[in-house]
Amino acid sequence: MPKVKTEKKSRIHEKVARQGILFNTNLGQHILKNPKIIESMVDKAAVRPTDVVIEIGPGTGNMTMKLLERCKKVIAFEVDPRMVAELQKRVQGTPFKSKLEIQIGDVLKADRLPFFDLCVANVPYQISSPLIRKLLVHRPIFRCAVLMFQQEFALRLVAKPGDHLYSRLSVNTQLLARVDLLLKVGKNNFRPPPKVESSVVRIEPRNPPPAINFKEWDALTRIAFGRKNKTLQASFNETWVILLLTDNYKTHCSLENKKIPENFEMKELIKTVLNPGMGKKRARELDIDDFIELLYAFNKVGIHFA
């Protein structure tokens, strides 16, 4: 049996090698090969001739070339030097060479992203969540992103209260952006095929962004969704939460020269915010407006999360 597996793996490698490159799936290298899907993604992004477009994980450049046909400039982030060489080879001797800028390295490690209007990419799936976070806090606000993700991740981005995939990711993303599911993409549209199905989403940042301290919001939702089957009252009564909020409360009182009441108990203060109706609810039942009201209610009595 081990011999059969080795031979099978060898055949796969030989097939890819004949095509010129041995793709590293550990880096999420599943190259989108279907030109119709590439065309659809570029169309959905509504690329303009004046646009600067960021692409993450361009691979051999199938998407890159289509973007270069329509935009002013593509800034491609690529960690694999072999793929960088492929991209450079592909634009060599074409009018597109001057329109392509390649940033070699991990996009997540960049201190800040360069200015861009759009982000269009078949995203390496292992960086999906931190990439969404990095894009949504980027300033100035970009126009939109059209991105390929693992299907379950995409469904979590668009999930609504009550859905089994509704999560902190759903709430945090939808607070800062409008998210739409555009199309589902089967495994066979990639080379080599991934083990999961994929989907394309369009993310349009809210401009202006909501007037909310996002650090506080992020910490609030982390507590609420820590155990999604727990009630809010149970989540906010956990020992580490009480200690965190008590420490924050004392810090804010000190900064505002307010005296801490005698026999102060954070649990009792939390109870004044989480009235019986709200306290019995679970995070998965609350929409964005509910969380905004909850954050304001906590802040009103002096409870802060950051």
PDB file of C-alpha atoms in Angstrom, residues 220-238 270-271 273-286 294:
ATOM      1  CA  LEU A 220     -16.611  43.028  22.967  1.00  0.00           C
ATOM      2  CA  THR A 221     -17.348  40.543  20.170  1.00  0.00           C
ATOM      3  CA  ARG A 222     -14.407  38.360  21.221  1.00  0.00           C
ATOM      4  CA  ILE A 223     -16.012  37.943  24.661  1.00  0.00           C
ATOM      5  CA  ALA A 224     -19.543  37.505  23.302  1.00  0.00           C
ATOM      6  CA  PHE A 225     -18.536  34.844  20.746  1.00  0.00           C
ATOM      7  CA  GLY A 226     -15.966  33.135  22.991  1.00  0.00           C
ATOM      8  CA  ARG A 227     -18.455  30.345  23.621  1.00  0.00           C
ATOM      9  CA  LYS A 228     -21.219  30.910  21.095  1.00  0.00           C
ATOM     10  CA  ASN A 229     -23.660  28.579  22.880  1.00  0.00           C
ATOM     11  CA  LYS A 230     -23.329  30.442  26.180  1.00  0.00           C
ATOM     12  CA  THR A 231     -25.698  33.236  27.137  1.00  0.00           C
ATOM     13  CA  LEU A 232     -24.226  36.738  27.260  1.00  0.00           C
ATOM     14  CA  GLN A 233     -24.637  36.738  31.042  1.00  0.00           C
ATOM     15  CA  ALA A 234     -22.538  33.567  31.333  1.00  0.00           C
ATOM     16  CA  SER A 235     -19.890  34.871  28.900  1.00  0.00           C
ATOM     17  CA  PHE A 236     -19.465  38.176  30.731  1.00  0.00           C
ATOM     18  CA  ASN A 237     -19.347  36.465  34.131  1.00  0.00           C
ATOM     19  CA  GLU A 238     -16.235  34.455  33.276  1.00  0.00           C
ATOM     20  CA  ILE A 270     -22.481  44.219  34.193  1.00  0.00           C
ATOM     21  CA  LYS A 271     -25.887  43.065  35.426  1.00  0.00           C
ATOM     22  CA  VAL A 273     -26.374  46.515  31.358  1.00  0.00           C
ATOM     23  CA  LEU A 274     -27.385  42.936  30.666  1.00  0.00           C
ATOM     24  CA  ASN A 275     -30.993  43.194  31.750  1.00  0.00           C
ATOM     25  CA  PRO A 276     -32.806  39.831  31.976  1.00  0.00           C
ATOM     26  CA  GLY A 277     -33.862  39.995  28.339  1.00  0.00           C
ATOM     27  CA  MET A 278     -30.401  40.727  26.915  1.00  0.00           C
ATOM     28  CA  GLY A 279     -28.529  38.572  29.426  1.00  0.00           C
ATOM     29  CA  LYS A 280     -30.370  35.431  28.330  1.00  0.00           C
ATOM     30  CA  LYS A 281     -29.555  35.946  24.653  1.00  0.00           C
ATOM     31  CA  ARG A 282     -26.650  34.344  22.812  1.00  0.00           C
ATOM     32  CA  ALA A 283     -24.201  36.115  20.523  1.00  0.00           C
ATOM     33  CA  ARG A 284     -25.399  34.169  17.496  1.00  0.00           C
ATOM     34  CA  GLU A 285     -28.859  35.800  17.902  1.00  0.00           C
ATOM     35  CA  LEU A 286     -27.660  39.426  17.852  1.00  0.00           C
ATOM     36  CA  LEU A 294     -24.667  46.839  23.767  1.00  0.00           C
TER      37      LEU A 294
END
